[in-house]
Coordinates of C-alpha atoms in Angstrom, one line a residue:
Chain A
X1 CA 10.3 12.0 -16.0
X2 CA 11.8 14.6 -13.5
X3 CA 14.8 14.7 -15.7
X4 CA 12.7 16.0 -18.7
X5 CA 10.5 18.2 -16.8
X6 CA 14.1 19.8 -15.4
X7 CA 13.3 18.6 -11.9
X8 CA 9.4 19.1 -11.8
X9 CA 8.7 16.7 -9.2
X10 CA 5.9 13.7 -10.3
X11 CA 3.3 15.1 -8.3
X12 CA 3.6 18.7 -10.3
X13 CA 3.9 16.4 -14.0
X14 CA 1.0 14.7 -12.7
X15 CA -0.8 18.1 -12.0
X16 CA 0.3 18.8 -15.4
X17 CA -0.8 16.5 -17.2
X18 CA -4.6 17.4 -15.5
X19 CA -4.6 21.0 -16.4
X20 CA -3.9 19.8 -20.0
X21 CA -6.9 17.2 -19.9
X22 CA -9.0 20.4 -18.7
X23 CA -11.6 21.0 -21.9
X24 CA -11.1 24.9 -22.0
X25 CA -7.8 24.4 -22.8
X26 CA -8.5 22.8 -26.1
X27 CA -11.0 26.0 -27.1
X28 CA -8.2 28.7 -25.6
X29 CA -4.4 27.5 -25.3
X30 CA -3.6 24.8 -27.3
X31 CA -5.2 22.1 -28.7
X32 CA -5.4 18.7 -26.9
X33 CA -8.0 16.2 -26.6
X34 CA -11.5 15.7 -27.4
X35 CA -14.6 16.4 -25.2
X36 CA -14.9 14.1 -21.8
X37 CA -18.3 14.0 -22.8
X38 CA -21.0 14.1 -25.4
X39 CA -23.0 17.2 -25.3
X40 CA -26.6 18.1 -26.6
X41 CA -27.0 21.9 -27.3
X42 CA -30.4 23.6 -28.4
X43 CA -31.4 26.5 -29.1
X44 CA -34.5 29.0 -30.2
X45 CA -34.4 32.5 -30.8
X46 CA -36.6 35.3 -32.4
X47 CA -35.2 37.8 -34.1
X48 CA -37.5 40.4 -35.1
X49 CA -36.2 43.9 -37.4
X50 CA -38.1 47.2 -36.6
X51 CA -40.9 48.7 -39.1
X52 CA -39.4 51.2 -41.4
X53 CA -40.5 54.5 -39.8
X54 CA -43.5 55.9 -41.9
X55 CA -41.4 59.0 -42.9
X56 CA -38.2 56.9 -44.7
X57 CA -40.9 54.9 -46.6
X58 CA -42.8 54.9 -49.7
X59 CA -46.8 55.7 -48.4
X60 CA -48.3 54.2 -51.6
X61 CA -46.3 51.0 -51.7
X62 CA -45.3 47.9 -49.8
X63 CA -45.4 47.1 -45.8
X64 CA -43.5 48.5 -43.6
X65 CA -43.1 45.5 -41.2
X66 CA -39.8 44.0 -41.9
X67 CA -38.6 40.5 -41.5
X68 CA -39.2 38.3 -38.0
X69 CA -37.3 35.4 -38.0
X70 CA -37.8 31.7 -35.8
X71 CA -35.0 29.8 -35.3
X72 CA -34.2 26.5 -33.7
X73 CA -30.7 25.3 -33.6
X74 CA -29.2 22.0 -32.4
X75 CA -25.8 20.7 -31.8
X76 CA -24.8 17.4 -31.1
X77 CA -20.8 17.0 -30.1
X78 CA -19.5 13.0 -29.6
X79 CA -16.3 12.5 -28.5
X80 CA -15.5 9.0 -29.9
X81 CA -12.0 8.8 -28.0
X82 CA -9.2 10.9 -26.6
X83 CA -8.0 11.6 -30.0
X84 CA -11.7 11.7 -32.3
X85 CA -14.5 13.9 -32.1
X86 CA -18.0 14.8 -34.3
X87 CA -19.9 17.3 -34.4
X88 CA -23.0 17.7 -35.9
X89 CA -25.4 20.5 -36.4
X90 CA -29.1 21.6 -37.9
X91 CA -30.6 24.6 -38.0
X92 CA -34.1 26.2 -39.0
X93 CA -34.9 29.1 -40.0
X94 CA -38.7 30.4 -40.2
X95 CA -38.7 33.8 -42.2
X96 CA -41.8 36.3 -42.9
X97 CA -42.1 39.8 -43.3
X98 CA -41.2 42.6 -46.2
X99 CA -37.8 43.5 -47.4
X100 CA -36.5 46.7 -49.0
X101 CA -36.9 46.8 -52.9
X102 CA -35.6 50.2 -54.0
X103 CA -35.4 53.7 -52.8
X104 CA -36.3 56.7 -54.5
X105 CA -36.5 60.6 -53.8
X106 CA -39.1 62.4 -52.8
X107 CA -40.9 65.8 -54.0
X108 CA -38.0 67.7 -51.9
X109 CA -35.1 65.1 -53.7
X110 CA -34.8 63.1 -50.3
X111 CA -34.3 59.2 -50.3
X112 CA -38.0 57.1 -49.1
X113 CA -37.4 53.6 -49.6
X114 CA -40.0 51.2 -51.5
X115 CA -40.7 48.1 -49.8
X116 CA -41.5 44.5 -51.5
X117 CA -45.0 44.3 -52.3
X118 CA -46.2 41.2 -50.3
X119 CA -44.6 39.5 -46.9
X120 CA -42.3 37.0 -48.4
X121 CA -42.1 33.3 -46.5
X122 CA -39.6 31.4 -46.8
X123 CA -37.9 28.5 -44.0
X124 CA -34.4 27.6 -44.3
X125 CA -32.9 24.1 -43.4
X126 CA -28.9 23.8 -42.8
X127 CA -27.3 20.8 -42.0
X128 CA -23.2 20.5 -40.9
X129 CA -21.0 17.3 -40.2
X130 CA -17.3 18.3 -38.8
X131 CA -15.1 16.3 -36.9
X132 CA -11.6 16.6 -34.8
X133 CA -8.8 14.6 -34.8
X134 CA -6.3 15.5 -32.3
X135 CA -2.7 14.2 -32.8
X136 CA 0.6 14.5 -31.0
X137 CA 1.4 17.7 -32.7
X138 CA -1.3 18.3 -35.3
X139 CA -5.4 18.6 -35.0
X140 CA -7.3 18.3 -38.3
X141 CA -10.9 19.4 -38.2
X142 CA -12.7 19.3 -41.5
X143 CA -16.1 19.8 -41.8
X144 CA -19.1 19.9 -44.6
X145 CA -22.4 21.4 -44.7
X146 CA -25.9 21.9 -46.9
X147 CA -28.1 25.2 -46.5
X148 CA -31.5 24.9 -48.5
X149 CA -34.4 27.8 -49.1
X150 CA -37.3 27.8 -51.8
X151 CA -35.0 29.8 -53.9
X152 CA -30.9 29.4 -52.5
X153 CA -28.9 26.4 -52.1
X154 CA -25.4 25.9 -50.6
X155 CA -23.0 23.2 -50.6
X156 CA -19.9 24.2 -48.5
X157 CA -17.1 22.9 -46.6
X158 CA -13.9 23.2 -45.5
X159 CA -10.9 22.2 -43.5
X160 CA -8.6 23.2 -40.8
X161 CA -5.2 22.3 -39.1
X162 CA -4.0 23.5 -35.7
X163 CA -0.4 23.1 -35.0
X164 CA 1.0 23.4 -31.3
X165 CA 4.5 24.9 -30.6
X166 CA 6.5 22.4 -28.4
X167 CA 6.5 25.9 -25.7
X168 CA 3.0 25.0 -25.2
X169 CA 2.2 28.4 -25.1
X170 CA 1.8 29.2 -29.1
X171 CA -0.2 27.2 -31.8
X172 CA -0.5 28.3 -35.3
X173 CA -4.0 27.2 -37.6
X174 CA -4.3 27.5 -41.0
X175 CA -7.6 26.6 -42.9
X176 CA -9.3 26.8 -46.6
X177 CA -13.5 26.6 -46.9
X178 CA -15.3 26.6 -49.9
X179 CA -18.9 27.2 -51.1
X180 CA -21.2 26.9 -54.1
X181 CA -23.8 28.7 -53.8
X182 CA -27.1 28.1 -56.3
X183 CA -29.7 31.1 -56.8
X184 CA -33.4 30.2 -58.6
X185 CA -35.2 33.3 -57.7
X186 CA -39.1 33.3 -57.3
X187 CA -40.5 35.2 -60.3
X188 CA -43.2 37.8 -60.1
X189 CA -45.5 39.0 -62.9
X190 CA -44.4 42.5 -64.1
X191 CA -40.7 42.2 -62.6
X192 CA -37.6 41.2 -64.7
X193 CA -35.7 38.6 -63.0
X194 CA -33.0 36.2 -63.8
X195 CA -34.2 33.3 -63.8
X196 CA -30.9 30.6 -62.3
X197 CA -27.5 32.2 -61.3
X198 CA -24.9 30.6 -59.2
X199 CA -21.8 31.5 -56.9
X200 CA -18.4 30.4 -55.6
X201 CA -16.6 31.5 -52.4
X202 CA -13.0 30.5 -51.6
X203 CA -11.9 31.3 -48.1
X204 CA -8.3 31.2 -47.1
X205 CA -7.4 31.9 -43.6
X206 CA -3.9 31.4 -40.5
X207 CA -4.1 32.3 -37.8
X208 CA -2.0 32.3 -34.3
X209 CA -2.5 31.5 -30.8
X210 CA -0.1 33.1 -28.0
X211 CA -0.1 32.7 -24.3
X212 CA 0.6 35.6 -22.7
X213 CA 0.7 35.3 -19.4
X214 CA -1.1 33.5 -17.2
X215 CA -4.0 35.7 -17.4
X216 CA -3.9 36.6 -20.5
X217 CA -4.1 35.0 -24.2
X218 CA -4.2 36.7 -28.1
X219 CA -5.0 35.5 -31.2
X220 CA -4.7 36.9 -34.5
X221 CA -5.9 35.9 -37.6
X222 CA -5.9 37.0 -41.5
X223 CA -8.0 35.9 -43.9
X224 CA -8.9 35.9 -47.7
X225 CA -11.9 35.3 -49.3
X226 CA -12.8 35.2 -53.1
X227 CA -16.4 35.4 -54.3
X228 CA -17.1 34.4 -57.7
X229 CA -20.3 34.7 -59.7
X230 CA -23.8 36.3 -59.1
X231 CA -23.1 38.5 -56.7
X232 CA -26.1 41.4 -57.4
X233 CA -29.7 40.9 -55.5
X234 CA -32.3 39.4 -57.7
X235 CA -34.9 41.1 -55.2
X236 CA -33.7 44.3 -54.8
X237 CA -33.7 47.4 -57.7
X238 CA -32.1 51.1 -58.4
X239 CA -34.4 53.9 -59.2
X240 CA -33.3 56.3 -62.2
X241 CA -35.5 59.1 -63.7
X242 CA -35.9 56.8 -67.2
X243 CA -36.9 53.6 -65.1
X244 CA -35.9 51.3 -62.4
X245 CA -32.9 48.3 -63.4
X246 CA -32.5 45.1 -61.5
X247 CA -29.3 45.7 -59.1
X248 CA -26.2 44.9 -60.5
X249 CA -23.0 44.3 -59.0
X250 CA -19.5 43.1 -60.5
X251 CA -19.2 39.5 -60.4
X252 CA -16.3 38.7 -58.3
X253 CA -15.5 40.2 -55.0
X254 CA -12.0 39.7 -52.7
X255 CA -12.0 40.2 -49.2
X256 CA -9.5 40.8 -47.0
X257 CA -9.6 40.6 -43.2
X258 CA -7.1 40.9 -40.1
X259 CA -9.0 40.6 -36.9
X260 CA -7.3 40.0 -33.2
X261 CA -8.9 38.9 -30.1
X262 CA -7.3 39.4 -26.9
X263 CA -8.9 37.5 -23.2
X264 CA -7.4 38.3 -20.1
X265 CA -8.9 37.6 -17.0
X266 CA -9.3 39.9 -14.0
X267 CA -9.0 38.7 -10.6
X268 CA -10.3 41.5 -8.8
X269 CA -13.6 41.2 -10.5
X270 CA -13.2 37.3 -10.7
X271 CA -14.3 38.0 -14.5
X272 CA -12.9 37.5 -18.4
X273 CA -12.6 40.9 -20.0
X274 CA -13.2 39.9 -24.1
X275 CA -11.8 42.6 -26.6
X276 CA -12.3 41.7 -30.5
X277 CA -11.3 43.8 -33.4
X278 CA -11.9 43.6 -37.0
X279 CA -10.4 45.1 -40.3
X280 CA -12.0 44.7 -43.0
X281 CA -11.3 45.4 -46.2
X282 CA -12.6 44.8 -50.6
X283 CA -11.5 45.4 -54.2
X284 CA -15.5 47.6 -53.9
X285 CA -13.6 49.7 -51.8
X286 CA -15.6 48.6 -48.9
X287 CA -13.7 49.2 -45.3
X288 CA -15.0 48.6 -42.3
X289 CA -14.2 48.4 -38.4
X290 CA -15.9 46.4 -35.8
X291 CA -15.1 46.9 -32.4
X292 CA -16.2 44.1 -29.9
X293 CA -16.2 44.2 -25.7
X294 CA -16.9 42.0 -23.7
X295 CA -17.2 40.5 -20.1
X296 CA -17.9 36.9 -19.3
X297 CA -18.2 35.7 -15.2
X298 CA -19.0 32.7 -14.1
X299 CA -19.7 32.1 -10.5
X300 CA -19.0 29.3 -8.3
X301 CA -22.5 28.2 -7.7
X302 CA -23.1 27.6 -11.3
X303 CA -24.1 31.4 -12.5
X304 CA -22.9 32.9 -15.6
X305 CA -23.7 36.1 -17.3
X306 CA -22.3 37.8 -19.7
X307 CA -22.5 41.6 -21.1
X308 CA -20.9 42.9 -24.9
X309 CA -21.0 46.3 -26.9
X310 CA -20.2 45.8 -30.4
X311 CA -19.6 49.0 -32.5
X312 CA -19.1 48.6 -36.3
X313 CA -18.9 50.8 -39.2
X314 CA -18.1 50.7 -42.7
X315 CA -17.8 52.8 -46.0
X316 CA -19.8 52.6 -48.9
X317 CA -18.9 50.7 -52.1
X318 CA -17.7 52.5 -55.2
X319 CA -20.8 52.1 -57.0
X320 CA -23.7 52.5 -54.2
X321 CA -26.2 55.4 -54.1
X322 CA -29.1 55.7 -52.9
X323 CA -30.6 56.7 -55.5
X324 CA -28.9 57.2 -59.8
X325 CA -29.8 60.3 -61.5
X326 CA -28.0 59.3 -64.5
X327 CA -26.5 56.1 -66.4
X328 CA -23.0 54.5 -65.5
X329 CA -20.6 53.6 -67.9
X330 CA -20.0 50.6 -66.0
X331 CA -23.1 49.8 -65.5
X332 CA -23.0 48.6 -61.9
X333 CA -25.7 49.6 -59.7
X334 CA -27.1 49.0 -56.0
X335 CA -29.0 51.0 -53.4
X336 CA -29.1 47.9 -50.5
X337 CA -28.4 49.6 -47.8
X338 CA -25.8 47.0 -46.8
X339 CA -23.4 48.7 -49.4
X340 CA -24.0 51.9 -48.1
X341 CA -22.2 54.3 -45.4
X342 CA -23.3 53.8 -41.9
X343 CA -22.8 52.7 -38.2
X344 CA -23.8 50.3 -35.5
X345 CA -24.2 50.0 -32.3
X346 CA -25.5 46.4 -30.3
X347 CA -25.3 45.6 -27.0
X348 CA -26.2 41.8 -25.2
X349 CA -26.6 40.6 -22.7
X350 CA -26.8 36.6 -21.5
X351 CA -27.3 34.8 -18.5
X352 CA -27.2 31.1 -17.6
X353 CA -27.6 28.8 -14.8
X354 CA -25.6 25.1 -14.4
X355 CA -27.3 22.2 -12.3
X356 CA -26.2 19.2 -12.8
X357 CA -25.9 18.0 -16.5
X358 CA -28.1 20.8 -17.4
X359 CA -27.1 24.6 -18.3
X360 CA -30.0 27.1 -19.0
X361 CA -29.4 30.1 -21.1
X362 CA -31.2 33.2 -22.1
X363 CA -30.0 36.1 -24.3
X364 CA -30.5 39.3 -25.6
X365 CA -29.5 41.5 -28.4
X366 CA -30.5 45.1 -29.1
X367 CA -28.7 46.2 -33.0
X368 CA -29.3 50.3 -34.0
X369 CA -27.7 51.3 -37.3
X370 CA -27.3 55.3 -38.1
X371 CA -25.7 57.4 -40.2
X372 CA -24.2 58.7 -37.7
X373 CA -22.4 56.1 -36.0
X374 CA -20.2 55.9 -39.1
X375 CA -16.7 56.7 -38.9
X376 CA -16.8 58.7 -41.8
X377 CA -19.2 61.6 -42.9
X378 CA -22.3 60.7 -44.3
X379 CA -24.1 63.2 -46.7
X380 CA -27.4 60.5 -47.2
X381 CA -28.6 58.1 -45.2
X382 CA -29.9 55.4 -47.0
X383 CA -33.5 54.6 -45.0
X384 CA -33.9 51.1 -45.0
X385 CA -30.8 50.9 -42.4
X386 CA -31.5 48.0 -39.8
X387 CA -32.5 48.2 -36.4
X388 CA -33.6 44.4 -35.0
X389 CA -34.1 42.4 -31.2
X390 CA -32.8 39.5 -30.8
X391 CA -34.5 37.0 -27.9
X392 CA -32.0 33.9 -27.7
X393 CA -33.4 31.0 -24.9
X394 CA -31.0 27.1 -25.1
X395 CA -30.3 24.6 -22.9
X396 CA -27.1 22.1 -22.6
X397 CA -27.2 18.6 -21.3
X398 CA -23.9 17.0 -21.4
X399 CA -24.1 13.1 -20.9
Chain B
X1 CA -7.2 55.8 -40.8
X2 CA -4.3 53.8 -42.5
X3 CA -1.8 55.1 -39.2
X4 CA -4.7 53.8 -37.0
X5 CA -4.5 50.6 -38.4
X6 CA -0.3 50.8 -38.8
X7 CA -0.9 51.8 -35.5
X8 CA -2.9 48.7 -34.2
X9 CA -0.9 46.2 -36.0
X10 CA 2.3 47.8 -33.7
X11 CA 0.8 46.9 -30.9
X12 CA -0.5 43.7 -31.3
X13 CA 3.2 42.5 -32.8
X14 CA 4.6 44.2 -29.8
X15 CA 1.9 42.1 -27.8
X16 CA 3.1 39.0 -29.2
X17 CA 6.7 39.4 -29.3
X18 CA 7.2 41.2 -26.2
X19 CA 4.8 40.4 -23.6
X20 CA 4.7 36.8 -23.5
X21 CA 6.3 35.2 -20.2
X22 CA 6.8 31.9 -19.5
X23 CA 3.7 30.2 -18.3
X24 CA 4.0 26.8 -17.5
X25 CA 0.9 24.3 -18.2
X26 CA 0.2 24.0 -14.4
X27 CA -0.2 27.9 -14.1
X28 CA -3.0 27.3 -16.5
X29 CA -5.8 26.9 -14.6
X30 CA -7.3 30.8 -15.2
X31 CA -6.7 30.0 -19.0
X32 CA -9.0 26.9 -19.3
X33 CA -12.0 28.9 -17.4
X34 CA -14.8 28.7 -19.6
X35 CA -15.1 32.3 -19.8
X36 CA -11.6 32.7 -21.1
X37 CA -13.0 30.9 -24.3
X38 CA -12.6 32.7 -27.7
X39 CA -16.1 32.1 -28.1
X40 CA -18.0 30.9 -24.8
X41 CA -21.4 29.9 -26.5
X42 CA -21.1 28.4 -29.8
X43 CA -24.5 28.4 -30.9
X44 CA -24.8 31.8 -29.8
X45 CA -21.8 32.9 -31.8
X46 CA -22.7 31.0 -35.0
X47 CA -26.4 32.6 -35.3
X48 CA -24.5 36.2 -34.6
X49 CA -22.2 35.6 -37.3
X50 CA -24.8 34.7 -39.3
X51 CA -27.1 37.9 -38.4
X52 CA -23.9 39.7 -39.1
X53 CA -23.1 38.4 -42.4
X54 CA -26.7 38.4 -43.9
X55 CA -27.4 42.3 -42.8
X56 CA -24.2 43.6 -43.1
X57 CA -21.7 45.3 -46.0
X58 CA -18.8 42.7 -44.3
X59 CA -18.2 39.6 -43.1
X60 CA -15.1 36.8 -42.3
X61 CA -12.1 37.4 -40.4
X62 CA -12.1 34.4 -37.7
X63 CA -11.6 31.0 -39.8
X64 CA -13.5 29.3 -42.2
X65 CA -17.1 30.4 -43.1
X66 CA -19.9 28.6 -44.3
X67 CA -22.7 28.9 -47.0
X68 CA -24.6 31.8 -48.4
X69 CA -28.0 32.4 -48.1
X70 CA -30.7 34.2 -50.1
X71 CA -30.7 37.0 -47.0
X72 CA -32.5 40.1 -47.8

């Protein structure tokens, strides 16, 4: 053994071969072997989106109070040996409130957005199965999954293959997902609607791993993702002098992403610093940047907390405005606010507390969107952009 | 904005090919700290990404995603 470990001694092997066994390594350096144990995670969280300010909305139509949102999450990981793990997921989602339906202008020409007539609520159900298997050189992790809502159901799933250089210090992944997605919106008297519409997604991504020191570790990954199918907003309308028409967006869509995340840790603050970035970029001439960073500490006496600013910001698509005052040729329209111009700014925060088998976490998340947080110059400001709280509160117990 | 992005694609190539010292697995003890994790909470991460995907113009870029929703 000394021989191959060019004249490590056993003791240092042996020391070795513990740091290996160590779980972070399998979520940071390489992958290695399952969980020692199994772990129950749950979670509840509110998220609640701020009223549209009476001034960006239509007075004589709709409620201003936007979506609040319940959810409970839980996770179940089972290691069933060294070299097989499951994990298995649920969440729940409890959603009531109003949701933009069009904008239109105003006496003066500027954009007031028109809400949905009555609260809409809905509850969402998703289930996920994945599992690990960790070999000598290879881990496979596939996984599948079922999201349900009164009117959307997906079937999706997907695998994923991690390869480990013999360095130990680089591993490469490379994965494929999938997802058919099935829309039967809810029909309301007065409103064309389409009545069943469905769509696919194809996600390719690779990705690699690289230790860079021993404080620091990179990864970077590109990915592709084809949409296929409905893609427009059964729910959602454009406004143009001669009437309103249901939104309507090409029917396929390819994104394409390059995003790196660097973690080095500082020992002077005894702290991770996190940096993410993401490129983003589609054939609807979307781009975007999100810029994500981070610091995670985590205190001998079982304290963690943890503090992030993420900035984002994105172009329009080629056929968004806010509002049509005449026909297109193509006949591709949308005013969701998602497609137009804009900024973000959202900052967290999260604390937890380990005793024992138990870890107690709480979280917060404060999102503001605005015109001018965009990269880019912004001549309208679409006014359903989202501002939203998010109040996270789990626990862990591992077995 | 494309020689910002030529620009960050330099450096994180130059990160990987010219940064990287030899760090043996017993000098990895800082590396497996929790908080060195590319995502340290994963049910935290997941409903993020989810937020993030339903409310926004873009979405992907760190493996495989899952299923749609009827987000509006």
């Amino acid at each position: 053994m000394s021989k191959k470990n060019n004249g490590i001694s056993p003791a240092l092997a042996a020391l070795t071969t513990a740091a290996m066994a160590l779980p972070g390594i399998s979520s940071t350096v390489s992958a290695a072997v399952a969980a020692n144990e199994p772990k129950l995670s749950l979670q509840i969280s509110r998220y609640d989106e701020d009223s549209i300010p009476s001034g960006d909305a239509d007075p004589n139509a709709g409620d201003r109070d936007r979506y609040e949102i319940d959810v409970l999450q839980v996770q179940f990981l089972y290691p069933v040996n060294e070299k097989f793990q499951i994990t298995t997921g649920f969440v729940y989602d409890d959603m009531s409130g109003s949701s933009p339906w069009f904008v239109r202008p105003d006496a003066n020409g500027d954009p007031l957005v028109v809400m949905s007539g009555a609260t809409i609520d809905d509850t969402r159900y998703d289930y996920r199965v994945g599992a690990q298997y960790f070999g000598e050189k290879f881990t496979i992790s596939p996984n599948i999954g079922y999201s349900k809502e009164k009117d959307y159901t997906a079937v999706f799933g997907g695998v994923q293959v991690d390869y480990e250089f013999p360095n130990k210090a680089t591993s490469i992944s490379g994965g494929v997902s999938v997802s058919f997605d099935e829309i039967d919106p809810t029909q309301e008297a007065g409103v064309v609607r389409v009545n069943n519409e469905d769509k696919e997604n194809y996600t390719f991504f690779g990705t690699i791993n690289q230790v860079i020191n021993k404080h620091t570790i990179i990864q970077s990954t590109i990915g592709v993702s084809i949409f296929d199918g409905f893609l427009s907003d059964p729910y959602k309308q454009v406004f143009l002098p001669t009437g309103n028409l249901p939104d309507s967006r090409p029917d396929d869509r390819i994104q394409y992403t390059w995003s790196t995340r660097l973690r080095r840790y500082s020992e002077l603050f005894a702290a991770a610093f996190h940096v993410d970035y993401r490129f983003y970029y589609d054939d609807w001439n979307v781009r975007s940047h999100t810029l994500d960073l981070g610091l995670h500490k985590v205190t001998e006496s079982g304290w963690a907390f943890d503090t992030s600013i993420r900035y984002y910001t994105q172009t329009q698509a080629d056929f968004y405005e806010p509002f049509y005052t005449q026909v297109r040729a193509d006949g591709e329209y949308s005013s969701d606010y998602r497609l137009s111009p804009y900024g973000s700014i959202a900052l967290r925060l999260g604390l937890s507390e380990t005793i024992g088998d138990w870890t107690v976490k709480l979280g917060a998340e404060r999102y503001i969107s605005d015109k001018s947080y965009s990269i880019q110059s912004v001549d309208v400001e679409n006014p359903a952009l989202l501002d939203y709280t998010l109040f996270t509160f789990g626990m862990d117990y591992s077995f | 904005m494309k020689s910002l992005l030529r620009g960050l694609v330099v450096i994180t190539l130059c990160l990987f090919v010219f940064s990287c010292s030899s760090v043996n697995p017993w000098e990895r003890g800082i590396l497996a700290k929790p908080e060195m994790a590319w995502e340290p909470d994963p049910l935290v991460g997941q409903l993020q990404e989810h937020v993030y995907f339903s409310k926004e113009g873009s979405s992907g870029g760190y493996g495989a995603g899952g299923g749609g929703c009827g987000c509006n």
